[in-house]
């Protein structure tokens, strides 16, 4: 990993409701995946989050999700791939519209929750998302999961003139194919020691040790972190320290 | 009126619900104010409307309104001017995102319903809307009502590097200040004969005869028409014929 | 069918949007499944529909659906059976609250769209819906599809002190198990002649001829009709005439 | 105050978002105003809050508000009094539907935020809310602000067969008419000492000392408390201690 990037899902409040400590997180991470009014957020929340991102010099990405605030974008809403492309285009545009008011560029897109998971499983959906991002009249990259299929994903993207950003997860166990082991499987979410070990391995060799014990090269550009609570935020500061030490 | 432009509010369906005959209207008008998911529409409806507009060679405008589908943007939702600017920016961006998928440019913005009326009454609100449109990273004009204050409005816009499009209403009686007489006042909405007479006067001298009988110069660039039902659509075809004859 | 009941989904407008000709339909059908603000409707639409139902002496049922107006309740939103029971309870309550203002009793519940289909396929879901209806502090029946499993369904309901109303479809081809053949299968939706023949058979012997040519006894209490357009409404008037003739 | 009742707005989360510490508050207060899916909440949140209320033996009230989660019911949405009555009826019904699943009675209604304030200012609106509550097919009281007009309010309610519950505020300065001094006026919100003094006065003589220094008899049945943060919760425990001491 030549440039150490830490990305996190932020700006996920809605109206009067707060989610996490965005101000703290934006003082740590280097890329912010900012909700766009689909699974979370609204114009005012987007604006306030974008101001914080700008003031912290954090790289801004659009974080579209299913239009389902009640389910926080974690439920698969049945939609065709073209419909999903249109939904993403509208949400990306919404954030970019507000970012223009703030004076901060939006440089990439990372889908959220069930949309992200589905996109990594179903190629027509990934194509639709890639198409929506590539056709947007701004220079946007797409952030997806670094898997064993990365080469194929890069080829798909190149045909659309799109650049991918590959991300790895600090806290999750991987399958041999580079997918995340489902959360309901024992051992799928790392404890602190395993998490920090995985980050060290990513920094040293850009690989992870999979479920079966193999070493899988990821060539990730960014590490995804979650600061859902004070303990999570403290852990990200540990990760940040590892990253700084590795430069 | 050097170029005869007819604009209409379109794409105002939502999910399974239809509003008016967009296909018919898009074969008549030259500019379409397309709802952006605030007072009406959703990504799929935006997409289908934009495809129709593109295929008919109709000029496309974003038509933001209060986030209030239940009230169809006809209720004033109390919001500060900056909040309204952010709301508009998000909606404009949403339409532009989908327009990029369709391959049609969005060239102007015209606010909807209660937002439009409020904007013409409250200068801080008009400033906020102007600011949101001017800061958008695309070349967008703003369509507002042609009133006796047009010169002042042009000055406000010029300071933001923004170009205005002024519109006149075919079917509404005007006050001496160039505002629309409220709908609940008798005589405020023209019958067919008065409407066509007003269009003729607009085409001949770009003026209207006001409530008090004065002639008011409007310098309008566009005429707003409503095709809410079959009768309304027939009337627009009459207006269109007058416009064609006047060229 | 000792009492000839015709039921239809009504009150499915939302805010400014209209769906079908409720006034006409309420002059024909004997039971109205009225949307509750989930897949369609809002307090004002519920109120207006309930007034029409009351004035036409039509039996009123609550018609809950997934909270998904954009998808009109036709998409399966992933939810656990208890969550679905709670969603139904809230929607039924909403309609009953407004019906009290109108002075008309709500006497039954019929789920809508994807919720109805899912409920007929998944017994835990059917149990949850039954539980929500049975626990409601009003005397409510539940309307479900008359299938070959009707006896089992009656038993499930009896344990909860709940009475079922079984409905048959006029326009749909049946499987041997009494389920509706999926719409995407050729021949699944009857033409006018086949539809009227199916109604005659229902009236004469309360049975349908299934996909494989067998006669399946349904013991239905009600026939579901759809008046989505003028042609559909005319067909319902034909069905109504058959029903009247059969009495 | 013969019976010391403490009421608080609870169940105001939505989907993934939390608002306040309901579990803690429900161990202190004696009446819970539970949001109904208008300004906050959803079926699942209602259910979980009702379970907590039931398990703590807390009296349950429906807490309807404008259908405006983004504005948290703090913005006046322009609606006619009859529309507001229907909106309230739907929300009250929704909560009662879910309360039936939980097995806890809903005994009163207290409107929220902008709806509450508007209702205390505009008699047609108060009448509409009273009508909606009175017509509901369950025995529900209506909680309103104890003001100098209480006698008149009781008369209005009696004509509808409705019982009122009058509430006083612990933390707010009163006008001589018994209305709350607007929050933007200096001194309108009491500090801890003034708040506890006001509670003592309410418990001793059911009166408050108004803005002009007069003593105003309130005859309140309940005291409204807000536990928005840990400090607020601690203060409520102090109030509770005063109440217990006064019995």
Short mmCIF file of N, CA and C in Angstrom, two decimals, chain A residues 43-44 46-48 67 82-83 85-87 89-98 100-101 131-132 135-137, chain B residues 43-44 46-48 67 82-83 85-87 89-98 100-101 131-132 135-137:
data_model
loop_
_atom_site.label_atom_id
_atom_site.label_comp_id
_atom_site.label_asym_id
_atom_site.label_seq_id
_atom_site.Cartn_x
_atom_site.Cartn_y
_atom_site.Cartn_z
N UNK A 43 -30.30 16.87 3.17
CA UNK A 43 -29.43 17.96 2.70
C UNK A 43 -28.64 18.64 3.81
N UNK A 44 -29.28 18.90 4.95
CA UNK A 44 -28.60 19.60 6.02
C UNK A 44 -27.47 18.75 6.61
N UNK A 46 -25.88 16.31 5.09
CA UNK A 46 -24.81 16.25 4.08
C UNK A 46 -23.95 17.50 4.16
N UNK A 47 -24.61 18.64 4.22
CA UNK A 47 -23.88 19.90 4.25
C UNK A 47 -22.93 19.96 5.44
N UNK A 48 -23.44 19.66 6.63
CA UNK A 48 -22.61 19.76 7.84
C UNK A 48 -21.45 18.78 7.79
N UNK A 67 -32.74 3.24 -0.95
CA UNK A 67 -33.62 4.27 -0.41
C UNK A 67 -34.47 3.67 0.70
N UNK A 82 -30.55 -1.71 -13.88
CA UNK A 82 -30.66 -0.33 -14.37
C UNK A 82 -31.31 0.61 -13.34
N UNK A 83 -32.33 0.13 -12.64
CA UNK A 83 -32.96 0.95 -11.60
C UNK A 83 -31.95 1.33 -10.53
N UNK A 85 -28.72 1.58 -10.93
CA UNK A 85 -27.83 2.59 -11.51
C UNK A 85 -28.43 3.98 -11.41
N UNK A 86 -29.74 4.07 -11.68
CA UNK A 86 -30.41 5.38 -11.62
C UNK A 86 -30.50 5.90 -10.18
N UNK A 87 -30.79 4.98 -9.27
CA UNK A 87 -30.83 5.37 -7.85
C UNK A 87 -29.47 5.90 -7.41
N UNK A 89 -27.11 7.18 -9.32
CA UNK A 89 -26.82 8.45 -10.02
C UNK A 89 -27.49 9.61 -9.30
N UNK A 90 -28.73 9.41 -8.87
CA UNK A 90 -29.46 10.48 -8.19
C UNK A 90 -28.80 10.82 -6.85
N UNK A 91 -28.38 9.80 -6.12
CA UNK A 91 -27.79 10.06 -4.80
C UNK A 91 -26.41 10.70 -4.93
N UNK A 92 -25.62 10.22 -5.87
CA UNK A 92 -24.30 10.81 -6.10
C UNK A 92 -24.47 12.28 -6.48
N UNK A 93 -25.42 12.54 -7.36
CA UNK A 93 -25.68 13.91 -7.79
C UNK A 93 -26.09 14.80 -6.63
N UNK A 94 -26.91 14.26 -5.74
CA UNK A 94 -27.37 15.04 -4.58
C UNK A 94 -26.18 15.48 -3.75
N UNK A 95 -25.27 14.56 -3.46
CA UNK A 95 -24.11 14.93 -2.64
C UNK A 95 -23.22 15.93 -3.38
N UNK A 96 -23.03 15.71 -4.67
CA UNK A 96 -22.17 16.61 -5.44
C UNK A 96 -22.78 18.01 -5.49
N UNK A 97 -24.10 18.07 -5.56
CA UNK A 97 -24.76 19.38 -5.55
C UNK A 97 -24.48 20.14 -4.28
N UNK A 98 -24.52 19.45 -3.17
CA UNK A 98 -24.27 20.11 -1.89
C UNK A 98 -22.78 20.37 -1.69
N UNK A 100 -20.78 21.25 -3.87
CA UNK A 100 -20.44 22.47 -4.61
C UNK A 100 -20.68 23.70 -3.74
N UNK A 101 -21.74 23.65 -2.92
CA UNK A 101 -22.01 24.76 -2.00
C UNK A 101 -20.90 24.89 -0.96
N UNK A 131 -21.45 1.76 -14.42
CA UNK A 131 -21.97 2.61 -15.50
C UNK A 131 -22.46 3.94 -14.97
N UNK A 132 -23.16 3.89 -13.83
CA UNK A 132 -23.68 5.13 -13.25
C UNK A 132 -22.54 6.06 -12.83
N UNK A 135 -20.61 7.41 -15.99
CA UNK A 135 -21.33 8.37 -16.83
C UNK A 135 -21.51 9.72 -16.13
N UNK A 136 -21.23 9.77 -14.82
CA UNK A 136 -21.45 11.02 -14.10
C UNK A 136 -20.49 12.09 -14.62
N UNK A 137 -21.01 13.32 -14.83
CA UNK A 137 -20.16 14.37 -15.39
C UNK A 137 -19.21 14.97 -14.37
N UNK B 43 -36.07 8.22 -8.89
CA UNK B 43 -35.07 8.02 -9.95
C UNK B 43 -35.66 7.42 -11.24
N UNK B 44 -36.53 6.45 -11.12
CA UNK B 44 -37.07 5.81 -12.31
C UNK B 44 -37.94 6.78 -13.11
N UNK B 46 -37.76 10.07 -13.05
CA UNK B 46 -36.85 11.06 -13.65
C UNK B 46 -36.24 10.49 -14.93
N UNK B 47 -35.77 9.27 -14.84
CA UNK B 47 -35.11 8.67 -16.00
C UNK B 47 -36.06 8.60 -17.19
N UNK B 48 -37.27 8.09 -16.97
CA UNK B 48 -38.21 7.92 -18.08
C UNK B 48 -38.59 9.28 -18.67
N UNK B 67 -39.44 19.12 0.00
CA UNK B 67 -39.45 17.67 0.19
C UNK B 67 -40.75 17.25 0.84
N UNK B 82 -30.62 29.26 3.89
CA UNK B 82 -29.51 28.35 3.56
C UNK B 82 -29.97 26.89 3.44
N UNK B 83 -30.88 26.46 4.31
CA UNK B 83 -31.40 25.09 4.22
C UNK B 83 -32.08 24.87 2.88
N UNK B 85 -31.41 26.44 0.10
CA UNK B 85 -30.36 26.35 -0.91
C UNK B 85 -29.79 24.94 -0.99
N UNK B 86 -29.58 24.33 0.18
CA UNK B 86 -29.02 22.96 0.22
C UNK B 86 -30.02 21.95 -0.34
N UNK B 87 -31.27 22.13 0.01
CA UNK B 87 -32.32 21.25 -0.53
C UNK B 87 -32.35 21.34 -2.05
N UNK B 89 -29.91 22.32 -4.04
CA UNK B 89 -28.67 21.77 -4.60
C UNK B 89 -28.75 20.25 -4.70
N UNK B 90 -29.30 19.62 -3.67
CA UNK B 90 -29.40 18.15 -3.67
C UNK B 90 -30.34 17.68 -4.78
N UNK B 91 -31.46 18.37 -4.93
CA UNK B 91 -32.43 17.93 -5.95
C UNK B 91 -31.92 18.19 -7.37
N UNK B 92 -31.29 19.33 -7.57
CA UNK B 92 -30.72 19.63 -8.89
C UNK B 92 -29.68 18.56 -9.23
N UNK B 93 -28.83 18.25 -8.25
CA UNK B 93 -27.80 17.25 -8.48
C UNK B 93 -28.39 15.90 -8.81
N UNK B 94 -29.47 15.53 -8.15
CA UNK B 94 -30.10 14.23 -8.42
C UNK B 94 -30.54 14.15 -9.87
N UNK B 95 -31.19 15.20 -10.35
CA UNK B 95 -31.65 15.17 -11.74
C UNK B 95 -30.47 15.15 -12.71
N UNK B 96 -29.45 15.93 -12.41
CA UNK B 96 -28.28 15.98 -13.29
C UNK B 96 -27.58 14.62 -13.33
N UNK B 97 -27.54 13.94 -12.18
CA UNK B 97 -26.93 12.60 -12.15
C UNK B 97 -27.65 11.65 -13.10
N UNK B 98 -28.96 11.70 -13.10
CA UNK B 98 -29.72 10.79 -13.96
C UNK B 98 -29.68 11.27 -15.41
N UNK B 100 -27.24 12.48 -16.85
CA UNK B 100 -25.98 12.02 -17.43
C UNK B 100 -26.14 10.60 -17.96
N UNK B 101 -26.93 9.78 -17.28
CA UNK B 101 -27.18 8.41 -17.76
C UNK B 101 -27.96 8.45 -19.08
N UNK B 131 -27.89 31.37 -5.25
CA UNK B 131 -26.58 30.90 -4.83
C UNK B 131 -26.40 29.41 -5.10
N UNK B 132 -27.44 28.63 -4.81
CA UNK B 132 -27.34 27.19 -5.03
C UNK B 132 -27.18 26.88 -6.51
N UNK B 135 -23.67 28.09 -7.80
CA UNK B 135 -22.50 27.33 -7.34
C UNK B 135 -22.46 25.92 -7.92
N UNK B 136 -23.54 25.51 -8.57
CA UNK B 136 -23.56 24.14 -9.10
C UNK B 136 -22.51 23.99 -10.21
N UNK B 137 -21.76 22.90 -10.20
CA UNK B 137 -20.69 22.74 -11.19
C UNK B 137 -21.23 22.34 -12.56
#
